[in-house]
mmCIF file of C-alpha atoms and ligand atoms in Angstrom:
data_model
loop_
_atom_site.group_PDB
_atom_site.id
_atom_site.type_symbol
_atom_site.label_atom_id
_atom_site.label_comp_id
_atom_site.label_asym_id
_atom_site.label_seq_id
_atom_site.Cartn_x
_atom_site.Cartn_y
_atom_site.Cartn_z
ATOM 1 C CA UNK A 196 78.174 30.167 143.823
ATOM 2 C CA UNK A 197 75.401 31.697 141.699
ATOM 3 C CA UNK A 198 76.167 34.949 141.099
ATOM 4 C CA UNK A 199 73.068 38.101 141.938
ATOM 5 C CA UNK A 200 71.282 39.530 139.449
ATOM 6 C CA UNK A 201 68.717 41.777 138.736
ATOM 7 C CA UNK A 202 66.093 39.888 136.540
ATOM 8 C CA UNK A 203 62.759 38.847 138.480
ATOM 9 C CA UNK A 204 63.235 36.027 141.087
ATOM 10 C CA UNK A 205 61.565 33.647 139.002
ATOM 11 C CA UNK A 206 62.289 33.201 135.007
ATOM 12 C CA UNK A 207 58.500 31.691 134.626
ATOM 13 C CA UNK A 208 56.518 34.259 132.455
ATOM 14 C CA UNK A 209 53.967 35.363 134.660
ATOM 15 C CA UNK A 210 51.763 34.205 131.306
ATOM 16 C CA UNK A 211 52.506 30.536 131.977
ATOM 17 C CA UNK A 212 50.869 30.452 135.295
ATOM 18 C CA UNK A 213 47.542 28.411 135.356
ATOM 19 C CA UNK A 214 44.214 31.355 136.706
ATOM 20 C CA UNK A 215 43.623 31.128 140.579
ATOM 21 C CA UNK A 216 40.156 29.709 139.939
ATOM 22 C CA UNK A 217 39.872 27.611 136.811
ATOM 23 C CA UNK A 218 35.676 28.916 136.308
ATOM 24 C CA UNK A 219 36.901 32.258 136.021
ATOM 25 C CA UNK A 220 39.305 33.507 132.675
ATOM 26 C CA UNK A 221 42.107 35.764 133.570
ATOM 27 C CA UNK A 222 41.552 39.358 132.928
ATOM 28 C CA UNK A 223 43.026 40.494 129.413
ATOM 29 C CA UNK A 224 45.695 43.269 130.159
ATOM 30 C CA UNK A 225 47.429 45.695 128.063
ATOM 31 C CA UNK A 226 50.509 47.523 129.931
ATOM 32 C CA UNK A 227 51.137 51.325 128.628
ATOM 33 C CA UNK A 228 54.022 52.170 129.884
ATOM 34 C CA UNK A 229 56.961 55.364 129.613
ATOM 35 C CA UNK A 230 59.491 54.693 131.615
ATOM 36 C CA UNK A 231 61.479 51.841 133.965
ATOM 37 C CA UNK A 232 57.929 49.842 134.600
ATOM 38 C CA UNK A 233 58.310 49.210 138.318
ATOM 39 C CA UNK A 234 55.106 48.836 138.141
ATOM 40 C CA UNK A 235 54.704 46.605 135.274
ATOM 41 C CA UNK A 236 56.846 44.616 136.677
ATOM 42 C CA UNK A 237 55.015 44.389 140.328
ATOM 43 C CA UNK A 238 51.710 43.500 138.481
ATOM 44 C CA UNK A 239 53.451 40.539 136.455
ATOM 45 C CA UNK A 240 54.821 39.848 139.401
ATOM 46 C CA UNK A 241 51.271 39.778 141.367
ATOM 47 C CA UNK A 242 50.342 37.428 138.493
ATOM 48 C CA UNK A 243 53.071 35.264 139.306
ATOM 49 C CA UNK A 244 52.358 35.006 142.988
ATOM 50 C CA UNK A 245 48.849 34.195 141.995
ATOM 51 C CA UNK A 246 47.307 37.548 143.870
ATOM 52 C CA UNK A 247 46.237 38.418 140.715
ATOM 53 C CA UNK A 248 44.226 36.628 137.759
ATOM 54 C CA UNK A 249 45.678 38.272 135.010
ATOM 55 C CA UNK A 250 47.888 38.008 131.342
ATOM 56 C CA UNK A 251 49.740 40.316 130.255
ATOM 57 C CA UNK A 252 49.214 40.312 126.738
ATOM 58 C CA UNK A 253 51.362 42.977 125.592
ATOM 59 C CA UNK A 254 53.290 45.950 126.804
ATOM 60 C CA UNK A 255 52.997 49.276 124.757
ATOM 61 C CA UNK A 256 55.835 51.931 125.583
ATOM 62 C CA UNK A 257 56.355 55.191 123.505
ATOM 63 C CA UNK A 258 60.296 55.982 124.629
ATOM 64 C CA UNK A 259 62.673 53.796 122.994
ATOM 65 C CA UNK A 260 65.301 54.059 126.149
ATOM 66 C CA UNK A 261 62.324 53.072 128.293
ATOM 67 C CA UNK A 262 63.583 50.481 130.741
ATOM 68 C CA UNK A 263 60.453 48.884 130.855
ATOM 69 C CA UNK A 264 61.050 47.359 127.653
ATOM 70 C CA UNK A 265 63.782 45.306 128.913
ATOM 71 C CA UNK A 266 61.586 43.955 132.088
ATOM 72 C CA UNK A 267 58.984 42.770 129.610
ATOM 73 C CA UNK A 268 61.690 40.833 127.494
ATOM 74 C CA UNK A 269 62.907 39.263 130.777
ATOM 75 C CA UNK A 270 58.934 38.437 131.547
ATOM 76 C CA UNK A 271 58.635 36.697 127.299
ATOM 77 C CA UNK A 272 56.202 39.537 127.528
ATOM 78 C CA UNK A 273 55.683 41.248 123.736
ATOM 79 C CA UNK A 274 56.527 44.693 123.881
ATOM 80 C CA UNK A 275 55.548 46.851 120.887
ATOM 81 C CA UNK A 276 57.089 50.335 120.387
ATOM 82 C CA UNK A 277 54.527 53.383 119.446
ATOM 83 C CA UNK A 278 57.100 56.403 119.613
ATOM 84 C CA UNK A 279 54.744 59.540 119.464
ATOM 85 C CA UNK A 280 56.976 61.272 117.690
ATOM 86 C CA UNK A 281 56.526 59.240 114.937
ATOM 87 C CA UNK A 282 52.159 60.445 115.061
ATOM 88 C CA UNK A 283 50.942 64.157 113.855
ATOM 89 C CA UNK A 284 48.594 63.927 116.792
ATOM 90 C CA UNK A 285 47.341 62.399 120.083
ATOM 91 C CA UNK A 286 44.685 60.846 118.174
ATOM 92 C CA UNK A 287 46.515 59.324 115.670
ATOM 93 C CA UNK A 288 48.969 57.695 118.423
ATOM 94 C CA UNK A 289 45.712 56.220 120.399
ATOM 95 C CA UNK A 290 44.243 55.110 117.351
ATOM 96 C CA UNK A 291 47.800 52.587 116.746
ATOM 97 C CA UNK A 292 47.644 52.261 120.602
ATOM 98 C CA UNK A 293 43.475 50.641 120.274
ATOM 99 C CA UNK A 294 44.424 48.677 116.942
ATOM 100 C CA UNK A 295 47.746 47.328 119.030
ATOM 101 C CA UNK A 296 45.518 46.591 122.404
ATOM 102 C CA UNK A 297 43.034 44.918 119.454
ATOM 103 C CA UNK A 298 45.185 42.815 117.722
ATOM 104 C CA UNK A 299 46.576 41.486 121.155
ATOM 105 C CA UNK A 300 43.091 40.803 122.584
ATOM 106 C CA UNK A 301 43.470 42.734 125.191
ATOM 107 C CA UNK A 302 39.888 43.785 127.518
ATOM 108 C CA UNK A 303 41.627 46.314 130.156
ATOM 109 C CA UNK A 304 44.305 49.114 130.110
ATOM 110 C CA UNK A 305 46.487 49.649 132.401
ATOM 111 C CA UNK A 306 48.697 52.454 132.406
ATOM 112 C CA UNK A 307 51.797 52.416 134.502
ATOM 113 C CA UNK A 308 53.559 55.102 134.278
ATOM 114 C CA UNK A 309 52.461 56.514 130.965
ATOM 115 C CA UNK A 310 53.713 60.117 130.172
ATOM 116 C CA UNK A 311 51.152 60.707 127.323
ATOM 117 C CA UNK A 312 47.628 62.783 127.435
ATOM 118 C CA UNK A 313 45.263 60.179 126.507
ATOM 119 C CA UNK A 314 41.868 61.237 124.134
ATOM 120 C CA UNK A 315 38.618 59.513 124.155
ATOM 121 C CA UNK A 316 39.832 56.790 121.095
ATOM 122 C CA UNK A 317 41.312 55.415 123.658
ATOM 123 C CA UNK A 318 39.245 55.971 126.448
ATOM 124 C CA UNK A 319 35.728 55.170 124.820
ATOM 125 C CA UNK A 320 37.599 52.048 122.706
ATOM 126 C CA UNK A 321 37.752 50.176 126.625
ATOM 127 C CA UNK A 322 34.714 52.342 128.238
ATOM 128 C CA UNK A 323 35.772 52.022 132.460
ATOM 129 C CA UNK A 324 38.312 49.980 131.467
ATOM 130 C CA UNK A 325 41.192 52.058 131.426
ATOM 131 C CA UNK A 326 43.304 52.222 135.185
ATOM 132 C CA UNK A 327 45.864 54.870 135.913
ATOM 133 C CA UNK A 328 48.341 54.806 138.710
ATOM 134 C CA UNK A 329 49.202 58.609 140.203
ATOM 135 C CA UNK A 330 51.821 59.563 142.777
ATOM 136 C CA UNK A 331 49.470 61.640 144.895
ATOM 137 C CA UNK A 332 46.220 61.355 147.101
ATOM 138 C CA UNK A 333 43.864 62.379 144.484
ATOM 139 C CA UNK A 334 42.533 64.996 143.746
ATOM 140 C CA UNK A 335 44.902 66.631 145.403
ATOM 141 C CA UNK A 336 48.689 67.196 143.545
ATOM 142 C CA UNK A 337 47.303 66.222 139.614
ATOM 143 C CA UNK A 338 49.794 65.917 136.705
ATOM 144 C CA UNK A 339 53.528 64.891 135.827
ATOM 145 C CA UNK A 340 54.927 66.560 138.728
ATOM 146 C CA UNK A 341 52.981 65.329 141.452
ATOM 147 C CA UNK A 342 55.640 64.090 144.340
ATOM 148 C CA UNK A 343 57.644 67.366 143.667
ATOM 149 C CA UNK A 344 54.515 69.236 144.349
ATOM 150 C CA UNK A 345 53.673 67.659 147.351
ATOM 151 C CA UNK A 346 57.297 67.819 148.624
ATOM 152 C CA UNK A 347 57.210 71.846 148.072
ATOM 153 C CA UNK A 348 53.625 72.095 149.653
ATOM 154 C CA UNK A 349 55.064 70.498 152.604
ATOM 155 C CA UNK A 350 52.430 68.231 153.392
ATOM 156 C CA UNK A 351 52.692 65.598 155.702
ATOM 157 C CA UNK A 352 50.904 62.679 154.421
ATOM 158 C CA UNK A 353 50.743 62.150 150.744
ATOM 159 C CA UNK A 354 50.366 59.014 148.920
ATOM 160 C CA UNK A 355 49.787 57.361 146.052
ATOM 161 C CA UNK A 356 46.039 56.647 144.155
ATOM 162 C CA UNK A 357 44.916 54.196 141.425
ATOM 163 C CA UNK A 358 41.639 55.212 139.350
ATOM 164 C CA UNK A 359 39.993 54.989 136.336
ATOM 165 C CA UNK A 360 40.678 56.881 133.542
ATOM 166 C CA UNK A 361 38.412 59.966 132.052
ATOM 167 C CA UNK A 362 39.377 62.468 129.708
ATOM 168 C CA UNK A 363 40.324 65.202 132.588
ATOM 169 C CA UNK A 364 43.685 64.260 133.428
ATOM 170 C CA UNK A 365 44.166 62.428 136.530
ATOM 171 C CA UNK A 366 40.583 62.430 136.967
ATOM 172 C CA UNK A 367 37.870 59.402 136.897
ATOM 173 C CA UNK A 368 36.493 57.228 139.981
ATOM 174 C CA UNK A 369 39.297 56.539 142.174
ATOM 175 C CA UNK A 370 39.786 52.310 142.787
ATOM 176 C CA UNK A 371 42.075 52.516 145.728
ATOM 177 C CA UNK A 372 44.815 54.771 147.821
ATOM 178 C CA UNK A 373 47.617 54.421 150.329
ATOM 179 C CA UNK A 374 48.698 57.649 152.434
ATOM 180 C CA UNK A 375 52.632 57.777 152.625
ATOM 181 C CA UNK A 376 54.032 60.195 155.491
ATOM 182 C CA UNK A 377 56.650 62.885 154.569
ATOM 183 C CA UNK A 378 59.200 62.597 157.118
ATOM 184 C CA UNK A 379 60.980 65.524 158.156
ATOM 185 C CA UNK A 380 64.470 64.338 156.760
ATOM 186 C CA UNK A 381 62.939 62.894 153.136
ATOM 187 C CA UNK A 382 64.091 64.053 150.188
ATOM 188 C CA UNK A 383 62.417 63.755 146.968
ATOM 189 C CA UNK A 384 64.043 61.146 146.080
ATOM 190 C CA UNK A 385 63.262 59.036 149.455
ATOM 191 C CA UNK A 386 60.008 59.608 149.608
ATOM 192 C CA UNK A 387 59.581 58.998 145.524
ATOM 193 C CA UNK A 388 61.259 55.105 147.183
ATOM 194 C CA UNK A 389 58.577 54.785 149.502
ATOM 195 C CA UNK A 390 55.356 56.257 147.163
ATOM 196 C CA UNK A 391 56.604 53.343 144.870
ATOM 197 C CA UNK A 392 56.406 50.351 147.399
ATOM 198 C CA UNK A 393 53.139 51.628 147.661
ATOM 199 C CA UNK A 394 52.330 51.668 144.465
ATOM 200 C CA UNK A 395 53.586 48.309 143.835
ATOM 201 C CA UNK A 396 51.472 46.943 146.444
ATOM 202 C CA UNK A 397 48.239 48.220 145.667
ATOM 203 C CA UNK A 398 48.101 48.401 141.389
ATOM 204 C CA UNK A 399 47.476 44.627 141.478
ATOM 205 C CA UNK A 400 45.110 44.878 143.898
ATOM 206 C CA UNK A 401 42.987 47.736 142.374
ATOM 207 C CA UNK A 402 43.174 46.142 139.245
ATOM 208 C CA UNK A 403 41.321 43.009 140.896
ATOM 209 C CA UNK A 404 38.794 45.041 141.988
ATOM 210 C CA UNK A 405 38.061 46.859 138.964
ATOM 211 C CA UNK A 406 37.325 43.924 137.825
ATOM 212 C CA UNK A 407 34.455 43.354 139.994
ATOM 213 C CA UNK A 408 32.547 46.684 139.787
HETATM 214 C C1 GRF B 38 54.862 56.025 139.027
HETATM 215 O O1 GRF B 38 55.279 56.741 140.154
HETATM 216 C C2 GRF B 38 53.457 56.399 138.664
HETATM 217 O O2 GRF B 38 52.681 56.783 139.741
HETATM 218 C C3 GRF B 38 53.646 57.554 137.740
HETATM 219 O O3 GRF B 38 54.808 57.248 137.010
HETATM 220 C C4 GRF B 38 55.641 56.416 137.792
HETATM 221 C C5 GRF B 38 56.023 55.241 136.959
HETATM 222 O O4 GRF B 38 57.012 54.462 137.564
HETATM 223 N N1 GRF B 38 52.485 57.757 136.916
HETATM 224 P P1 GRF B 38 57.440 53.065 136.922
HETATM 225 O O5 GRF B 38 57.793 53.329 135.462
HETATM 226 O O6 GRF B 38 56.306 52.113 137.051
HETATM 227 O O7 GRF B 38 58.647 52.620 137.678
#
């Protein structure tokens, strides 16, 4: 019997898979990412399920414990490692992040989960092409804590909202949202569970529509 195991269903790099239309090149992405990279890992797997015509050319991530790291080695995606401790300022980490995005080719930005303040190196170096993904129905419930906040507001429907990026944070024209109930016996970490299926299903999507503005 095979045994289970956590790595993706499939071992094909979602790189290797031919575009969904062979007229039109796959979008050029660069993954920022902090932490485990659920969603990194939903959008290669999009690409690998052909809902999205897309290559991952590179993850960035800035915590050396970040999980996501491992998921791209499992994808034979590169990672590269910017710690920001090792950078006197924001702008001297977004400056290694552009030449990084750069030297990979990369046209659009996603990030996934990324725990940094972004400045406009980054911002202006891929004008509108920058995508965030926030825990919240923007604008409402903006920065890190954004599922606690909406837990202790006691809300009933909150959600989860992928836009683009401007200098404000969480800011910048918002691409697409699901609503997410809070149930009365949720707890944080519950309804964190059922933000991120959410999130999982719509960051590919978004990200194929961004395209198309
Ligand atoms: C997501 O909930 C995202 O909305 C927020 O950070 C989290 C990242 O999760 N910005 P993961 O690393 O993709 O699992």
């Amino acid at each position: 019997m095979i045994a289970a195991s956590n790595d993706p269903p499939s071992l094909i790099s979602p790189n290797s898979e031919l575009p969904l239309n062979p007229d039109i090149a796959p979008l050029k992405l660069g993954v920022l990412a902090s932490g485990s990279g659920s969603n990194f890992e939903a959008i290669a797997q999009a690409i690998v399920n052909r809902q999205l015509n897309a290559k991952i050319h590179v993850l960035i991530y800035n915590n050396p414990n970040a999980k996501a790291a491992e998921r791209a080695a499992r994808w034979h995606i590169p990672a590269v490692l910017l710690n920001h401790r090792d950078f006197t300022s924001r702008e001297a980490l977004d400056g290694a992040i552009v030449q990084t995005l750069s030297d990979h080719d990369v046209e659009w930005v996603i990030m996934a989960g990324w725990m940094r303040i972004v400045t406009n190196g980054l911002i202006n170096a891929f004008r509108d092409r920058v995508i965030n993904i926030h825990p919240s129905l923007l604008p409402s419930f903006k920065g890190a804590h954004a599922i606690q906040q909406a837990f202790d507001a006691g809300v009933k429907i909150t959600g989860c909202t992928v836009h683009l990026v401007r200098l404000e944070v969480d800011s910048g024209p918002i691409l697409m949202q699901a609503a997410v109930p809070i149930l009365p016996d949720d707890t944080l970490e519950t309804l964190q569970t059922r933000i991120q299926v959410q999130e999982h299903r719509i960051f590919p999507r978004a990200i194929a529509i961004a395209a198309q503005l």
